Amino acid sequence: QVQLVESGGGLVHPGGALGLSCAASGFPIDQYTIRWYRQPPGSQREFVAAIVSSGEPTYDDAVKGRFSISRDNSKNTVDLQMNNLKPEDTAVYYCNVFVDKFYWGQGTQVTVSS
């Protein structure tokens, strides 16, 4: 059974850093593309970053140079390191994978505020 569980959210000041983790089960993460999305308050869900089976990352322009996506095959987790956070990064962050259909985690809240 495919399952995704996000963790690591919290409250951080502008300019701070936070690391999120997506723990996957029911499939091997190194054979699928894992994506991070976020949903800001009152807005639609938007793409943040992805890592494909080869390990190559892609980023939305809004986070390029500040966020880094990585994969730990031994733990079956995909991490999102977020640096130089801005108030506009405030959102619920979700990880996503397409296996036989799209699966989403429950999300983790990130709040960037002074």
mmCIF file of C-alpha atoms in Angstrom:
data_model
loop_
_atom_site.group_PDB
_atom_site.id
_atom_site.type_symbol
_atom_site.label_atom_id
_atom_site.label_comp_id
_atom_site.label_asym_id
_atom_site.label_seq_id
_atom_site.Cartn_x
_atom_site.Cartn_y
_atom_site.Cartn_z
ATOM 1 C CA GLN A 1 0.000 0.000 0.000
ATOM 2 C CA VAL A 2 1.429 3.338 -1.113
ATOM 3 C CA GLN A 3 1.768 5.886 1.664
ATOM 4 C CA LEU A 4 3.499 9.251 1.989
ATOM 5 C CA VAL A 5 4.062 11.007 5.317
ATOM 6 C CA GLU A 6 5.518 14.503 5.520
ATOM 7 C CA SER A 7 7.288 15.867 8.581
ATOM 8 C CA GLY A 8 9.502 18.737 9.651
ATOM 9 C CA GLY A 9 7.263 21.760 9.308
ATOM 10 C CA GLY A 10 7.126 24.582 11.800
ATOM 11 C CA LEU A 11 7.536 28.291 12.438
ATOM 12 C CA VAL A 12 10.697 30.032 11.274
ATOM 13 C CA HIS A 13 11.823 33.667 10.959
ATOM 14 C CA PRO A 14 12.491 35.191 7.547
ATOM 15 C CA GLY A 15 15.962 34.244 6.382
ATOM 16 C CA GLY A 16 15.879 31.049 8.400
ATOM 17 C CA ALA A 17 16.063 27.436 7.300
ATOM 18 C CA LEU A 18 13.906 24.368 7.664
ATOM 19 C CA GLY A 19 14.129 20.780 6.477
ATOM 20 C CA LEU A 20 11.137 18.705 5.434
ATOM 21 C CA SER A 21 11.058 14.956 4.969
ATOM 22 C CA CYS A 22 8.699 12.739 2.981
ATOM 23 C CA ALA A 23 8.698 9.145 4.211
ATOM 24 C CA ALA A 24 7.442 6.763 1.543
ATOM 25 C CA SER A 25 6.227 3.202 1.853
ATOM 26 C CA GLY A 26 4.764 0.640 -0.531
ATOM 27 C CA PHE A 27 7.102 1.449 -3.420
ATOM 28 C CA PRO A 28 10.830 2.092 -4.014
ATOM 29 C CA ILE A 29 11.416 5.846 -4.282
ATOM 30 C CA ASP A 30 14.430 5.445 -6.575
ATOM 31 C CA GLN A 31 12.172 4.169 -9.363
ATOM 32 C CA TYR A 32 9.651 7.017 -9.315
ATOM 33 C CA THR A 33 9.498 10.786 -9.568
ATOM 34 C CA ILE A 34 8.746 12.340 -6.194
ATOM 35 C CA ARG A 35 7.404 15.882 -6.145
ATOM 36 C CA TRP A 36 6.949 18.534 -3.481
ATOM 37 C CA TYR A 37 4.009 20.896 -3.769
ATOM 38 C CA ARG A 38 2.767 23.633 -1.491
ATOM 39 C CA GLN A 39 -0.525 25.385 -0.905
ATOM 40 C CA PRO A 40 -0.300 28.949 0.445
ATOM 41 C CA PRO A 41 -3.261 30.296 2.435
ATOM 42 C CA GLY A 42 -6.151 31.078 0.120
ATOM 43 C CA SER A 43 -4.285 29.877 -2.961
ATOM 44 C CA GLN A 44 -4.088 26.821 -5.152
ATOM 45 C CA ARG A 45 -1.546 24.077 -4.743
ATOM 46 C CA GLU A 46 1.670 24.815 -6.646
ATOM 47 C CA PHE A 47 4.731 22.880 -7.713
ATOM 48 C CA VAL A 48 7.926 23.355 -5.693
ATOM 49 C CA ALA A 49 10.480 20.708 -6.635
ATOM 50 C CA ALA A 50 10.873 17.184 -7.974
ATOM 51 C CA ILE A 51 13.466 14.441 -8.106
ATOM 52 C CA VAL A 52 13.329 11.839 -10.859
ATOM 53 C CA SER A 53 14.513 8.241 -10.726
ATOM 54 C CA SER A 54 17.948 9.209 -12.030
ATOM 55 C CA GLY A 55 18.308 11.624 -9.105
ATOM 56 C CA GLU A 56 18.152 14.792 -11.200
ATOM 57 C CA PRO A 57 16.284 17.601 -9.429
ATOM 58 C CA THR A 58 14.020 20.281 -10.861
ATOM 59 C CA TYR A 59 12.772 23.415 -9.108
ATOM 60 C CA ASP A 60 10.204 26.093 -9.549
ATOM 61 C CA ASP A 61 11.816 29.450 -10.259
ATOM 62 C CA ALA A 62 10.440 30.844 -6.982
ATOM 63 C CA VAL A 63 12.618 28.493 -4.921
ATOM 64 C CA LYS A 64 15.590 27.882 -7.209
ATOM 65 C CA GLY A 65 18.843 28.571 -5.397
ATOM 66 C CA ARG A 66 17.186 28.437 -1.967
ATOM 67 C CA PHE A 67 15.621 24.959 -1.803
ATOM 68 C CA SER A 68 17.331 21.625 -2.341
ATOM 69 C CA ILE A 69 15.640 18.267 -2.898
ATOM 70 C CA SER A 70 17.440 15.014 -2.142
ATOM 71 C CA ARG A 71 16.707 11.333 -1.757
ATOM 72 C CA ASP A 72 17.843 8.700 0.758
ATOM 73 C CA ASN A 73 17.208 5.320 -0.836
ATOM 74 C CA SER A 74 18.155 3.415 2.320
ATOM 75 C CA LYS A 75 15.453 5.205 4.306
ATOM 76 C CA ASN A 76 13.020 5.552 1.379
ATOM 77 C CA THR A 77 12.709 9.269 2.099
ATOM 78 C CA VAL A 78 12.832 12.427 0.017
ATOM 79 C CA ASP A 79 13.978 15.569 1.817
ATOM 80 C CA LEU A 80 13.448 19.219 1.011
ATOM 81 C CA GLN A 81 15.995 21.583 2.530
ATOM 82 C CA MET A 82 14.681 25.135 2.540
ATOM 83 C CA ASN A 83 17.102 28.015 3.114
ATOM 84 C CA ASN A 84 16.689 31.779 3.162
ATOM 85 C CA LEU A 85 12.979 31.389 3.782
ATOM 86 C CA LYS A 86 10.604 34.223 2.939
ATOM 87 C CA PRO A 87 7.113 35.027 4.235
ATOM 88 C CA GLU A 88 5.728 34.017 0.837
ATOM 89 C CA ASP A 89 7.035 30.478 1.442
ATOM 90 C CA THR A 90 4.340 30.100 4.093
ATOM 91 C CA ALA A 91 2.186 27.169 3.027
ATOM 92 C CA VAL A 92 1.199 23.591 3.680
ATOM 93 C CA TYR A 93 3.808 21.426 1.969
ATOM 94 C CA TYR A 94 2.900 18.083 0.394
ATOM 95 C CA CYS A 95 4.817 15.315 -1.311
ATOM 96 C CA ASN A 96 3.348 13.467 -4.257
ATOM 97 C CA VAL A 97 4.021 10.410 -6.396
ATOM 98 C CA PHE A 98 2.310 8.734 -9.335
ATOM 99 C CA VAL A 99 2.444 4.947 -9.063
ATOM 100 C CA ASP A 100 -0.839 3.519 -10.337
ATOM 101 C CA LYS A 101 -2.505 6.841 -9.519
ATOM 102 C CA PHE A 102 -1.504 10.063 -7.787
ATOM 103 C CA TYR A 103 -0.819 9.747 -4.073
ATOM 104 C CA TRP A 104 -0.471 12.653 -1.645
ATOM 105 C CA GLY A 105 0.665 12.913 1.934
ATOM 106 C CA GLN A 106 -1.310 14.729 4.605
ATOM 107 C CA GLY A 107 0.900 17.807 4.420
ATOM 108 C CA THR A 108 3.043 19.724 6.895
ATOM 109 C CA GLN A 109 2.636 23.401 7.770
ATOM 110 C CA VAL A 110 5.490 25.831 7.215
ATOM 111 C CA THR A 111 5.068 29.352 8.551
ATOM 112 C CA VAL A 112 7.650 32.057 7.874
ATOM 113 C CA SER A 113 7.023 35.070 10.061
ATOM 114 C CA SER A 114 8.834 37.521 12.276
#
